[in-house]
Structures are given as C-alpha cells and as structure tokens.
Amino acid sequence: MGFSMGLNLVLLLAMVATNILSLYHLSSTTYQSQTKPPTQQQVPDYLIHQLQTIRATINHLTRHHPSTTIDTNSKTTTTIPQDLLLYSRLSPIASSCHNHPDLLHNYMSYTPFTLCPHDTDLQETLILHGCHPLPRRRCFSRTPSKPSSSLSSNPFPSSLPDSNVIWSKYNCKSFSCLVQKSPNLGFDPASEKSSSFLAFKSELDLPVTQFLDLAKAANSVIRLGIDVGGATGSFAARMKLYNITILTTTMNLGAPYSEAAALRGLVPLHVPLQQRLPLFDGVLDLVRCGHAVNRWIPVLMMEFLFYDVDRVLRGGGYLWLDRFFSKASDLENVYGPLIGKLGYKKVKWATANKPNSKNGEVYLTALLQKPVSK
C-alpha cells in the first residue's frame, strides 16, 4: 500500500514538473514572438535534459508497476488482454511466448466464463513455437454437438465415431476421409489389429512379442512407458493387450490425432518434441521414439531429448528407436556417437537403406538398455 501511494505521488510530481516546464517554455516563446519576427525556436538543452530525466523516471517506475490504462491516441500501443495480465501474476509463462505477442494476445483475448474460442490451430502454432505450456484460460471448452455415448474400451475398434470430433479446423470432415487420404496414419484401428508391431519382415522390425521376450530374459519387467510422437496411439494400443500402460505424446497437425487416441481408450499427451517430458525421474520401463524423432530435429534439441529420456527411465529400462532415419554419414559421425554418449547396452542395432532415397538415407532400429545403476 505504501509503495503504491509513494509511486502515485512521484508520478504526480513528475507530471506537475512536466507541465510547469512546458508552460515556462510556452510563455517564453510567446513573449519573444511579440518583440521579434516569428522564427523557429530552439528548445534549450537544459530543458530537453530535464524532460528526458522526467520521462526516464516515469518509464522506470511504470516498468516495475505497469498501468493497465491504454493510451487511445497511440497507434503503436498493443492492448494486453486482462486475463493475460492476471495469469502472469499467478504463474510463470514460457519465455518463448513473449517472442510471439500477437499470437499470445489472440489466444488470451476471450470473454471469461463463456465458451472458449475454437482456436486449436492457434494453440498448435504457439506450442510449436515453444510457447508451452500455454497459459490457462477461464472459459469453457467446446464439445461436439451430438457425441456418441457408446465408446469402446477396445483399443482396436471397428471404427472411430465422427460425432466425437469437432472437424471445423481440418480439411477432412470424417475419419473415413482421413483413411482414404492417408491409410497408414492409424485412423483405421481395425486394420492394425492383426498387423501392427507383430510382423517380422526385416531386421528393422522388432515385434512386441520379441521385445517382451528380450526383457524377460534380462529379468526386466515392462509395466509403464511412453511413445514419443505416437500419433493415434497404435503402439500404446498394442501394448494395452499385454496389460502394459503406454502414454502417447502427439500433436494435432492437420488431423485429430489426440481425439483418435482417446477414442481408442488411450492417453494422449499434447506435448511437442522440444518440451520436457511431464514425468518424474526414473519412473518408466520403456521409452519408444517412432518416425517423429529423426534427422529433421536439430542435433542439440535431439541431445536434450535423449537426456530427458534418460531422466525418466529407471535403471534397466529400455530406449527403443524405431526406424530413426538420417544420412548414412550422419548416423556414423553424428547420431551414432550422440546415442553412444548415453552408455546404454545395445540389445539390438540394425540399419538398412531407406527405399527410394536420393540422399543416401538409412533407417536405424535400436533397442538400448539403461544401466541398472550409475
């Protein structure tokens, strides 16, 4: 209270001083104009210095105690949403959010205690730019108008109900459209029941049954895991049949991946690759990295990802790289040594040329076991 009163007093004195100096300068100019022909007057240096000192003081104080008053005459002042100001006092906001103020302001510009804007595309853009976790909002999430009440607990249902998705932000307006355009993205769970993660067609394949046999032979129990970039949760669905719980990190890039995973009775985590895994240290038995983890990720970001994987894995846990692709030379000189830094045991390490690749790319499937103790 005392600080606020003192600040208001300083601001008041600063405004009074500014007005007095302005009147002095105006009266001096008026007097001179009566005795001399009108000429352009130069502002004295001492007056400029005093005005700059006052303005600097006001700017310094307002930075520590910002005012919510908006100058309607200024065209450059951006109106900050009130809920963004309120939330910033309650919880920290990711620093990258401040690099995209227009997007952040659009996201937080809503009417509290009403329906939230349907802006899932805006959320995805912010998250991919590093603005994660997003600030919370005080509004009600939108739901489909007529969702199906009969949801299957089978992770491989015969079909996914279209009525449980809000399709307005997607080009396709049904799961059948997605299956027709991209049949291998996991939107047809029934077709995966007898095939996904079961077949052994090349050394790059690691069937779930073979993986579980390897873990059993090493006296390692598999109960909990996470699938990084797991799309619609196909791997989690397969492991659920073995009473193994797998979380799936996914993003809704052009399609409702999160909704599809949830409709299969799986847990989707809306987490980008650059985000720290929202899990405590040493709690998982398995981390699988699928197609989303590949050479398109900057090397430094990938290094942080691998060490975050090490953080959440318990001693004796497994890191499964499933068809990681890169240039052959990069695998030998960059990614191989990067993975080797972890000091994990190589249970499986298989490479093969990527079909139809013009850049000499190869696939890597690796199963690595973390040391029991470090």
mmCIF file of C-alpha atoms in Angstrom:
data_model
loop_
_atom_site.group_PDB
_atom_site.id
_atom_site.type_symbol
_atom_site.label_atom_id
_atom_site.label_comp_id
_atom_site.label_asym_id
_atom_site.label_seq_id
_atom_site.Cartn_x
_atom_site.Cartn_y
_atom_site.Cartn_z
ATOM 1 C CA MET A 1 0.000 0.000 0.000
ATOM 2 C CA GLY A 2 2.803 2.393 0.977
ATOM 3 C CA PHE A 3 4.743 1.637 -2.187
ATOM 4 C CA SER A 4 1.660 2.266 -4.323
ATOM 5 C CA MET A 5 0.943 5.638 -2.640
ATOM 6 C CA GLY A 6 4.582 6.661 -2.975
ATOM 7 C CA LEU A 7 4.635 5.699 -6.623
ATOM 8 C CA ASN A 8 1.464 7.674 -7.314
ATOM 9 C CA LEU A 9 2.964 10.707 -5.543
ATOM 10 C CA VAL A 10 6.165 10.500 -7.615
ATOM 11 C CA LEU A 11 4.177 10.212 -10.832
ATOM 12 C CA LEU A 12 2.020 13.186 -9.810
ATOM 13 C CA LEU A 13 5.080 15.330 -9.067
ATOM 14 C CA ALA A 14 6.630 14.279 -12.362
ATOM 15 C CA MET A 15 3.508 15.303 -14.271
ATOM 16 C CA VAL A 16 3.331 18.639 -12.463
ATOM 17 C CA ALA A 17 7.003 19.318 -13.197
ATOM 18 C CA THR A 18 6.489 18.476 -16.860
ATOM 19 C CA ASN A 19 3.532 20.857 -17.101
ATOM 20 C CA ILE A 20 5.407 23.680 -15.354
ATOM 21 C CA LEU A 21 8.367 23.318 -17.700
ATOM 22 C CA SER A 22 6.050 23.215 -20.695
ATOM 23 C CA LEU A 23 4.235 26.414 -19.542
ATOM 24 C CA TYR A 24 7.558 28.118 -18.940
ATOM 25 C CA HIS A 25 8.756 27.276 -22.405
ATOM 26 C CA LEU A 26 5.402 28.351 -23.941
ATOM 27 C CA SER A 27 5.365 31.684 -22.117
ATOM 28 C CA SER A 28 8.956 32.376 -23.086
ATOM 29 C CA THR A 29 8.141 31.641 -26.728
ATOM 30 C CA THR A 30 5.009 33.861 -26.607
ATOM 31 C CA TYR A 31 6.926 36.810 -25.126
ATOM 32 C CA GLN A 32 9.669 36.558 -27.743
ATOM 33 C CA SER A 33 7.115 36.359 -30.587
ATOM 34 C CA GLN A 34 5.728 39.777 -29.543
ATOM 35 C CA THR A 35 9.090 41.510 -29.862
ATOM 36 C CA LYS A 36 10.669 39.668 -32.803
ATOM 37 C CA PRO A 37 9.536 38.401 -36.185
ATOM 38 C CA PRO A 38 8.283 34.798 -35.914
ATOM 39 C CA THR A 39 11.184 32.372 -36.296
ATOM 40 C CA GLN A 40 11.624 28.703 -35.444
ATOM 41 C CA GLN A 41 12.620 28.496 -31.779
ATOM 42 C CA GLN A 42 15.196 26.021 -30.499
ATOM 43 C CA VAL A 43 14.399 24.205 -27.233
ATOM 44 C CA PRO A 44 17.163 24.918 -24.696
ATOM 45 C CA ASP A 45 19.452 21.984 -23.915
ATOM 46 C CA TYR A 46 18.812 22.158 -20.167
ATOM 47 C CA LEU A 47 15.059 21.913 -20.785
ATOM 48 C CA ILE A 48 15.487 18.858 -23.034
ATOM 49 C CA HIS A 49 17.687 17.238 -20.380
ATOM 50 C CA GLN A 50 15.097 17.862 -17.655
ATOM 51 C CA LEU A 51 12.275 16.459 -19.766
ATOM 52 C CA GLN A 52 14.335 13.360 -20.624
ATOM 53 C CA THR A 53 15.115 12.797 -16.944
ATOM 54 C CA ILE A 54 11.436 13.014 -16.008
ATOM 55 C CA ARG A 55 10.371 10.684 -18.807
ATOM 56 C CA ALA A 56 13.094 8.169 -17.909
ATOM 57 C CA THR A 57 11.917 8.205 -14.294
ATOM 58 C CA ILE A 58 8.308 7.594 -15.335
ATOM 59 C CA ASN A 59 9.343 4.747 -17.675
ATOM 60 C CA HIS A 60 11.454 3.132 -14.949
ATOM 61 C CA LEU A 61 8.630 3.281 -12.426
ATOM 62 C CA THR A 62 5.936 2.057 -14.785
ATOM 63 C CA ARG A 63 8.074 -0.937 -15.756
ATOM 64 C CA HIS A 64 8.051 -2.028 -12.121
ATOM 65 C CA HIS A 65 4.397 -1.083 -11.592
ATOM 66 C CA PRO A 66 2.703 -1.163 -15.008
ATOM 67 C CA SER A 67 -0.502 0.698 -15.525
ATOM 68 C CA THR A 68 -3.425 -1.017 -17.247
ATOM 69 C CA THR A 69 -4.565 2.288 -18.763
ATOM 70 C CA ILE A 70 -4.336 2.285 -22.551
ATOM 71 C CA ASP A 71 -3.447 5.429 -24.463
ATOM 72 C CA THR A 72 -6.207 5.735 -27.071
ATOM 73 C CA ASN A 73 -4.189 8.311 -29.031
ATOM 74 C CA SER A 74 -1.270 5.941 -29.543
ATOM 75 C CA LYS A 75 -1.393 3.708 -32.604
ATOM 76 C CA THR A 76 1.591 1.606 -31.532
ATOM 77 C CA THR A 77 0.316 0.572 -28.094
ATOM 78 C CA THR A 78 -0.952 -3.015 -28.013
ATOM 79 C CA THR A 79 -3.862 -3.728 -25.714
ATOM 80 C CA ILE A 80 -2.846 -6.564 -23.404
ATOM 81 C CA PRO A 81 -5.722 -8.926 -22.587
ATOM 82 C CA GLN A 82 -6.725 -8.547 -18.945
ATOM 83 C CA ASP A 83 -6.670 -12.289 -18.286
ATOM 84 C CA LEU A 84 -3.108 -12.483 -19.625
ATOM 85 C CA LEU A 85 -2.057 -9.805 -17.135
ATOM 86 C CA LEU A 86 -3.884 -11.633 -14.368
ATOM 87 C CA TYR A 87 -2.437 -15.048 -15.215
ATOM 88 C CA SER A 88 1.107 -13.681 -15.479
ATOM 89 C CA ARG A 89 0.872 -12.694 -11.798
ATOM 90 C CA LEU A 90 -0.253 -16.182 -10.788
ATOM 91 C CA SER A 91 2.073 -18.426 -12.770
ATOM 92 C CA PRO A 92 5.149 -18.045 -14.988
ATOM 93 C CA ILE A 93 4.677 -18.027 -18.757
ATOM 94 C CA ALA A 94 7.150 -19.741 -21.080
ATOM 95 C CA SER A 95 9.732 -17.218 -22.283
ATOM 96 C CA SER A 96 9.149 -18.154 -25.937
ATOM 97 C CA CYS A 97 5.557 -16.944 -25.598
ATOM 98 C CA HIS A 98 6.858 -13.393 -25.394
ATOM 99 C CA ASN A 99 8.521 -13.792 -28.798
ATOM 100 C CA HIS A 100 5.073 -14.088 -30.367
ATOM 101 C CA PRO A 101 2.974 -11.432 -28.591
ATOM 102 C CA ASP A 102 0.355 -11.158 -31.348
ATOM 103 C CA LEU A 103 -0.382 -14.892 -31.267
ATOM 104 C CA LEU A 104 -0.348 -14.937 -27.472
ATOM 105 C CA HIS A 105 -2.677 -11.924 -27.266
ATOM 106 C CA ASN A 106 -5.075 -13.531 -29.746
ATOM 107 C CA TYR A 107 -5.080 -16.720 -27.684
ATOM 108 C CA MET A 108 -5.801 -14.861 -24.440
ATOM 109 C CA SER A 109 -8.381 -12.469 -25.973
ATOM 110 C CA TYR A 110 -11.643 -14.089 -24.963
ATOM 111 C CA THR A 111 -14.631 -13.427 -22.742
ATOM 112 C CA PRO A 112 -14.107 -15.075 -19.338
ATOM 113 C CA PHE A 113 -16.706 -17.551 -18.049
ATOM 114 C CA THR A 114 -18.143 -18.177 -21.549
ATOM 115 C CA LEU A 115 -17.311 -20.673 -24.299
ATOM 116 C CA CYS A 116 -13.647 -20.675 -25.302
ATOM 117 C CA PRO A 117 -12.835 -19.712 -28.894
ATOM 118 C CA HIS A 118 -12.359 -22.719 -31.146
ATOM 119 C CA ASP A 119 -8.703 -21.975 -31.857
ATOM 120 C CA THR A 120 -6.950 -25.338 -31.766
ATOM 121 C CA ASP A 121 -4.878 -24.311 -34.799
ATOM 122 C CA LEU A 122 -3.657 -21.235 -32.923
ATOM 123 C CA GLN A 123 -2.748 -23.409 -29.946
ATOM 124 C CA GLU A 124 -0.734 -25.759 -32.154
ATOM 125 C CA THR A 125 1.150 -22.819 -33.683
ATOM 126 C CA LEU A 126 2.052 -21.376 -30.285
ATOM 127 C CA ILE A 127 3.164 -24.749 -28.929
ATOM 128 C CA LEU A 128 5.355 -25.465 -31.954
ATOM 129 C CA HIS A 129 6.995 -22.052 -31.468
ATOM 130 C CA GLY A 130 7.975 -23.070 -27.934
ATOM 131 C CA CYS A 131 5.109 -21.377 -26.109
ATOM 132 C CA HIS A 132 4.357 -24.356 -23.896
ATOM 133 C CA PRO A 133 2.740 -24.902 -21.537
ATOM 134 C CA LEU A 134 0.103 -22.453 -22.730
ATOM 135 C CA PRO A 135 -1.423 -20.089 -20.164
ATOM 136 C CA ARG A 136 -4.620 -21.346 -18.615
ATOM 137 C CA ARG A 137 -7.908 -19.698 -19.557
ATOM 138 C CA ARG A 138 -11.118 -19.148 -17.599
ATOM 139 C CA CYS A 139 -13.558 -20.346 -20.237
ATOM 140 C CA PHE A 140 -15.496 -23.485 -21.073
ATOM 141 C CA SER A 141 -14.068 -25.890 -23.644
ATOM 142 C CA ARG A 142 -16.198 -26.589 -26.674
ATOM 143 C CA THR A 143 -17.599 -30.071 -27.188
ATOM 144 C CA PRO A 144 -19.158 -31.775 -30.220
ATOM 145 C CA SER A 145 -22.863 -31.089 -30.579
ATOM 146 C CA LYS A 146 -24.004 -34.747 -30.621
ATOM 147 C CA PRO A 147 -21.198 -37.006 -29.353
ATOM 148 C CA SER A 148 -21.639 -40.732 -29.274
ATOM 149 C CA SER A 149 -22.248 -42.107 -25.775
ATOM 150 C CA SER A 150 -21.184 -45.662 -26.640
ATOM 151 C CA LEU A 151 -17.403 -45.606 -26.534
ATOM 152 C CA SER A 152 -15.483 -48.846 -26.886
ATOM 153 C CA SER A 153 -12.763 -49.900 -24.453
ATOM 154 C CA ASN A 154 -11.259 -51.984 -27.252
ATOM 155 C CA PRO A 155 -8.064 -50.244 -28.495
ATOM 156 C CA PHE A 156 -8.781 -51.682 -31.956
ATOM 157 C CA PRO A 157 -12.446 -50.740 -32.523
ATOM 158 C CA SER A 158 -14.131 -51.444 -35.841
ATOM 159 C CA SER A 159 -14.431 -47.680 -36.440
ATOM 160 C CA LEU A 160 -13.996 -44.333 -34.730
ATOM 161 C CA PRO A 161 -17.132 -42.183 -34.249
ATOM 162 C CA ASP A 162 -17.025 -38.980 -36.312
ATOM 163 C CA SER A 163 -19.529 -37.307 -33.992
ATOM 164 C CA ASN A 164 -16.965 -37.097 -31.173
ATOM 165 C CA VAL A 165 -14.694 -34.680 -33.042
ATOM 166 C CA ILE A 166 -15.074 -31.003 -33.910
ATOM 167 C CA TRP A 167 -13.955 -31.054 -37.557
ATOM 168 C CA SER A 168 -14.128 -27.361 -38.462
ATOM 169 C CA LYS A 169 -10.342 -26.846 -38.360
ATOM 170 C CA TYR A 170 -9.478 -29.852 -40.542
ATOM 171 C CA ASN A 171 -9.659 -30.387 -44.283
ATOM 172 C CA CYS A 172 -11.187 -33.827 -43.820
ATOM 173 C CA LYS A 173 -14.543 -33.917 -42.057
ATOM 174 C CA SER A 174 -14.589 -37.614 -41.162
ATOM 175 C CA PHE A 175 -12.271 -40.473 -40.227
ATOM 176 C CA SER A 176 -13.132 -42.281 -43.454
ATOM 177 C CA CYS A 177 -11.771 -39.291 -45.387
ATOM 178 C CA LEU A 178 -8.507 -39.482 -43.413
ATOM 179 C CA VAL A 179 -8.216 -43.216 -44.011
ATOM 180 C CA GLN A 180 -8.762 -42.724 -47.730
ATOM 181 C CA LYS A 181 -6.130 -39.977 -47.994
ATOM 182 C CA SER A 182 -3.581 -41.445 -45.558
ATOM 183 C CA PRO A 183 -4.286 -45.117 -44.847
ATOM 184 C CA ASN A 184 -1.147 -45.630 -42.725
ATOM 185 C CA LEU A 185 -1.659 -42.888 -40.129
ATOM 186 C CA GLY A 186 -3.635 -45.004 -37.679
ATOM 187 C CA PHE A 187 -7.166 -43.724 -38.254
ATOM 188 C CA ASP A 188 -8.380 -47.234 -39.129
ATOM 189 C CA PRO A 189 -7.605 -49.172 -35.912
ATOM 190 C CA ALA A 190 -9.388 -52.336 -37.043
ATOM 191 C CA SER A 191 -6.907 -52.820 -39.887
ATOM 192 C CA GLU A 192 -3.988 -52.690 -37.398
ATOM 193 C CA LYS A 193 -5.268 -55.390 -35.058
ATOM 194 C CA SER A 194 -3.544 -58.275 -36.793
ATOM 195 C CA SER A 195 -0.501 -56.456 -38.150
ATOM 196 C CA SER A 196 0.918 -53.516 -36.184
ATOM 197 C CA PHE A 197 4.070 -54.346 -34.209
ATOM 198 C CA LEU A 198 3.626 -58.072 -34.790
ATOM 199 C CA ALA A 199 5.267 -58.886 -38.110
ATOM 200 C CA PHE A 200 8.972 -59.533 -38.709
ATOM 201 C CA LYS A 201 9.719 -58.708 -42.342
ATOM 202 C CA SER A 202 13.240 -57.303 -41.990
ATOM 203 C CA GLU A 203 15.916 -56.644 -39.406
ATOM 204 C CA LEU A 204 14.355 -53.236 -38.853
ATOM 205 C CA ASP A 205 11.283 -54.855 -37.315
ATOM 206 C CA LEU A 206 11.043 -55.552 -33.601
ATOM 207 C CA PRO A 207 7.798 -57.360 -32.855
ATOM 208 C CA VAL A 208 6.306 -56.698 -29.439
ATOM 209 C CA THR A 209 6.495 -60.379 -28.539
ATOM 210 C CA GLN A 210 10.220 -60.456 -29.312
ATOM 211 C CA PHE A 211 10.786 -57.296 -27.265
ATOM 212 C CA LEU A 212 8.954 -58.746 -24.271
ATOM 213 C CA ASP A 213 10.974 -61.974 -24.541
ATOM 214 C CA LEU A 214 14.213 -59.958 -24.530
ATOM 215 C CA ALA A 215 13.092 -58.014 -21.472
ATOM 216 C CA LYS A 216 12.036 -61.201 -19.676
ATOM 217 C CA ALA A 217 15.389 -62.841 -20.410
ATOM 218 C CA ALA A 218 17.087 -59.826 -18.819
ATOM 219 C CA ASN A 219 14.801 -60.054 -15.747
ATOM 220 C CA SER A 220 13.364 -56.634 -16.647
ATOM 221 C CA VAL A 221 9.673 -56.024 -16.017
ATOM 222 C CA ILE A 222 7.773 -53.848 -18.536
ATOM 223 C CA ARG A 223 4.748 -52.111 -16.998
ATOM 224 C CA LEU A 224 4.886 -48.395 -17.890
ATOM 225 C CA GLY A 225 6.159 -46.480 -20.872
ATOM 226 C CA ILE A 226 5.743 -43.550 -23.219
ATOM 227 C CA ASP A 227 5.613 -43.382 -27.005
ATOM 228 C CA VAL A 228 7.191 -40.136 -28.216
ATOM 229 C CA GLY A 229 5.383 -38.801 -31.284
ATOM 230 C CA GLY A 230 2.976 -41.737 -31.246
ATOM 231 C CA ALA A 231 0.254 -40.232 -33.498
ATOM 232 C CA THR A 232 -3.059 -42.056 -32.848
ATOM 233 C CA GLY A 233 -1.578 -44.405 -30.255
ATOM 234 C CA SER A 234 -1.090 -47.579 -32.305
ATOM 235 C CA PHE A 235 1.861 -48.734 -30.183
ATOM 236 C CA ALA A 236 0.040 -47.975 -26.939
ATOM 237 C CA ALA A 237 -2.962 -49.922 -28.247
ATOM 238 C CA ARG A 238 -0.827 -52.989 -28.955
ATOM 239 C CA MET A 239 0.842 -52.858 -25.533
ATOM 240 C CA LYS A 240 -2.535 -52.466 -23.810
ATOM 241 C CA LEU A 241 -3.359 -56.016 -24.909
ATOM 242 C CA TYR A 242 -0.414 -57.125 -22.725
ATOM 243 C CA ASN A 243 -1.625 -55.053 -19.733
ATOM 244 C CA ILE A 244 1.176 -52.532 -20.275
ATOM 245 C CA THR A 245 0.319 -48.833 -19.907
ATOM 246 C CA ILE A 246 1.829 -46.571 -22.554
ATOM 247 C CA LEU A 247 1.307 -42.805 -22.712
ATOM 248 C CA THR A 248 1.396 -41.213 -26.157
ATOM 249 C CA THR A 249 2.764 -37.753 -26.955
ATOM 250 C CA THR A 250 1.091 -36.348 -30.031
ATOM 251 C CA MET A 251 0.148 -33.137 -31.812
ATOM 252 C CA ASN A 252 -2.938 -32.381 -33.899
ATOM 253 C CA LEU A 253 -1.071 -31.329 -37.034
ATOM 254 C CA GLY A 254 -3.774 -31.273 -39.688
ATOM 255 C CA ALA A 255 -5.781 -34.129 -38.179
ATOM 256 C CA PRO A 256 -7.395 -35.094 -34.836
ATOM 257 C CA TYR A 257 -4.633 -37.416 -33.586
ATOM 258 C CA SER A 258 -5.341 -36.727 -29.905
ATOM 259 C CA GLU A 259 -9.067 -37.386 -30.264
ATOM 260 C CA ALA A 260 -8.397 -40.610 -32.174
ATOM 261 C CA ALA A 261 -6.066 -41.901 -29.454
ATOM 262 C CA ALA A 262 -8.601 -41.026 -26.742
ATOM 263 C CA LEU A 263 -11.412 -42.757 -28.654
ATOM 264 C CA ARG A 264 -9.271 -45.904 -28.518
ATOM 265 C CA GLY A 265 -9.193 -45.678 -24.728
ATOM 266 C CA LEU A 266 -5.595 -44.396 -24.670
ATOM 267 C CA VAL A 267 -3.992 -41.372 -23.008
ATOM 268 C CA PRO A 268 -2.727 -38.696 -25.434
ATOM 269 C CA LEU A 269 -0.319 -36.082 -24.092
ATOM 270 C CA HIS A 270 -0.422 -32.823 -26.052
ATOM 271 C CA VAL A 271 3.341 -32.289 -25.834
ATOM 272 C CA PRO A 272 5.814 -31.146 -28.535
ATOM 273 C CA LEU A 273 9.191 -32.802 -29.033
ATOM 274 C CA GLN A 274 11.078 -29.846 -27.558
ATOM 275 C CA GLN A 275 9.117 -29.973 -24.307
ATOM 276 C CA ARG A 276 10.431 -31.673 -21.164
ATOM 277 C CA LEU A 277 8.556 -34.923 -20.609
ATOM 278 C CA PRO A 278 5.919 -34.292 -17.893
ATOM 279 C CA LEU A 279 7.087 -37.211 -15.760
ATOM 280 C CA PHE A 280 9.191 -37.643 -12.652
ATOM 281 C CA ASP A 281 12.701 -39.075 -12.738
ATOM 282 C CA GLY A 282 13.219 -42.811 -13.112
ATOM 283 C CA VAL A 283 9.581 -43.922 -13.318
ATOM 284 C CA LEU A 284 9.320 -45.588 -16.759
ATOM 285 C CA ASP A 285 10.320 -49.013 -18.023
ATOM 286 C CA LEU A 286 10.236 -48.075 -21.718
ATOM 287 C CA VAL A 287 10.509 -45.047 -23.997
ATOM 288 C CA ARG A 288 9.801 -45.595 -27.678
ATOM 289 C CA CYS A 289 10.692 -42.989 -30.325
ATOM 290 C CA GLY A 290 8.995 -43.539 -33.674
ATOM 291 C CA HIS A 291 9.094 -41.696 -37.005
ATOM 292 C CA ALA A 292 8.684 -38.277 -35.379
ATOM 293 C CA VAL A 293 12.218 -38.492 -33.981
ATOM 294 C CA ASN A 294 14.536 -38.249 -36.966
ATOM 295 C CA ARG A 295 17.256 -36.155 -38.581
ATOM 296 C CA TRP A 296 14.929 -33.191 -39.120
ATOM 297 C CA ILE A 297 15.267 -32.380 -35.417
ATOM 298 C CA PRO A 298 18.226 -30.068 -34.680
ATOM 299 C CA VAL A 299 21.088 -32.055 -33.168
ATOM 300 C CA LEU A 300 21.219 -30.011 -29.962
ATOM 301 C CA MET A 301 17.480 -30.420 -29.408
ATOM 302 C CA MET A 302 17.812 -34.157 -30.014
ATOM 303 C CA GLU A 303 20.603 -34.353 -27.464
ATOM 304 C CA PHE A 304 18.372 -32.698 -24.848
ATOM 305 C CA LEU A 305 15.585 -35.128 -25.814
ATOM 306 C CA PHE A 306 17.798 -38.192 -25.307
ATOM 307 C CA TYR A 307 18.984 -36.990 -21.920
ATOM 308 C CA ASP A 308 15.405 -36.268 -20.907
ATOM 309 C CA VAL A 309 14.583 -39.845 -21.911
ATOM 310 C CA ASP A 310 17.441 -40.986 -19.675
ATOM 311 C CA ARG A 311 15.961 -38.901 -16.859
ATOM 312 C CA VAL A 312 12.556 -40.619 -16.907
ATOM 313 C CA LEU A 313 13.868 -44.160 -17.476
ATOM 314 C CA ARG A 314 14.543 -46.330 -14.446
ATOM 315 C CA GLY A 315 17.738 -48.342 -14.215
ATOM 316 C CA GLY A 316 17.376 -51.320 -16.530
ATOM 317 C CA GLY A 317 14.719 -49.564 -18.619
ATOM 318 C CA TYR A 318 14.739 -49.523 -22.429
ATOM 319 C CA LEU A 319 15.029 -46.882 -25.142
ATOM 320 C CA TRP A 320 13.527 -48.129 -28.410
ATOM 321 C CA LEU A 321 14.413 -46.165 -31.560
ATOM 322 C CA ASP A 322 12.036 -47.411 -34.239
ATOM 323 C CA ARG A 323 13.127 -46.600 -37.801
ATOM 324 C CA PHE A 324 15.110 -43.492 -36.992
ATOM 325 C CA PHE A 325 16.275 -42.135 -40.352
ATOM 326 C CA SER A 326 19.231 -39.978 -41.333
ATOM 327 C CA LYS A 327 22.011 -39.840 -43.888
ATOM 328 C CA ALA A 328 24.360 -42.781 -43.539
ATOM 329 C CA SER A 329 27.325 -40.477 -42.967
ATOM 330 C CA ASP A 330 25.447 -38.559 -40.270
ATOM 331 C CA LEU A 331 24.481 -41.770 -38.497
ATOM 332 C CA GLU A 332 28.132 -42.756 -38.341
ATOM 333 C CA ASN A 333 29.593 -39.361 -37.453
ATOM 334 C CA VAL A 334 26.809 -37.556 -35.564
ATOM 335 C CA TYR A 335 23.880 -39.613 -34.315
ATOM 336 C CA GLY A 336 25.766 -42.814 -33.533
ATOM 337 C CA PRO A 337 28.223 -41.028 -31.219
ATOM 338 C CA LEU A 338 25.355 -38.965 -29.762
ATOM 339 C CA ILE A 339 23.457 -42.121 -28.816
ATOM 340 C CA GLY A 340 26.698 -43.723 -27.604
ATOM 341 C CA LYS A 341 27.157 -40.964 -25.019
ATOM 342 C CA LEU A 342 24.268 -42.452 -23.061
ATOM 343 C CA GLY A 343 26.357 -45.511 -22.276
ATOM 344 C CA TYR A 344 23.438 -47.889 -22.863
ATOM 345 C CA LYS A 345 23.787 -51.571 -23.730
ATOM 346 C CA LYS A 346 22.991 -52.304 -27.390
ATOM 347 C CA VAL A 347 20.417 -55.089 -27.297
ATOM 348 C CA LYS A 348 19.561 -54.538 -30.964
ATOM 349 C CA TRP A 349 21.187 -52.309 -33.579
ATOM 350 C CA ALA A 350 20.014 -52.778 -37.162
ATOM 351 C CA THR A 351 20.348 -50.475 -40.179
ATOM 352 C CA ALA A 352 19.024 -50.627 -43.733
ATOM 353 C CA ASN A 353 18.867 -48.293 -46.712
ATOM 354 C CA LYS A 354 15.772 -46.148 -46.883
ATOM 355 C CA PRO A 355 13.810 -47.078 -50.036
ATOM 356 C CA ASN A 356 13.802 -44.552 -52.881
ATOM 357 C CA SER A 357 16.121 -42.202 -51.006
ATOM 358 C CA LYS A 358 18.144 -39.779 -53.135
ATOM 359 C CA ASN A 359 20.237 -38.509 -50.217
ATOM 360 C CA GLY A 360 21.815 -41.762 -49.073
ATOM 361 C CA GLU A 361 19.457 -42.050 -46.106
ATOM 362 C CA VAL A 362 19.263 -45.110 -43.888
ATOM 363 C CA TYR A 363 16.911 -46.438 -41.230
ATOM 364 C CA LEU A 364 18.049 -47.405 -37.751
ATOM 365 C CA THR A 365 16.133 -49.597 -35.337
ATOM 366 C CA ALA A 366 17.837 -49.824 -31.966
ATOM 367 C CA LEU A 367 16.897 -51.264 -28.602
ATOM 368 C CA LEU A 368 19.109 -49.881 -25.852
ATOM 369 C CA GLN A 369 19.081 -50.779 -22.166
ATOM 370 C CA LYS A 370 19.962 -48.267 -19.485
ATOM 371 C CA PRO A 371 22.474 -49.487 -16.907
ATOM 372 C CA VAL A 372 20.847 -50.697 -13.717
ATOM 373 C CA SER A 373 22.909 -48.253 -11.663
ATOM 374 C CA LYS A 374 25.106 -45.262 -12.419
#
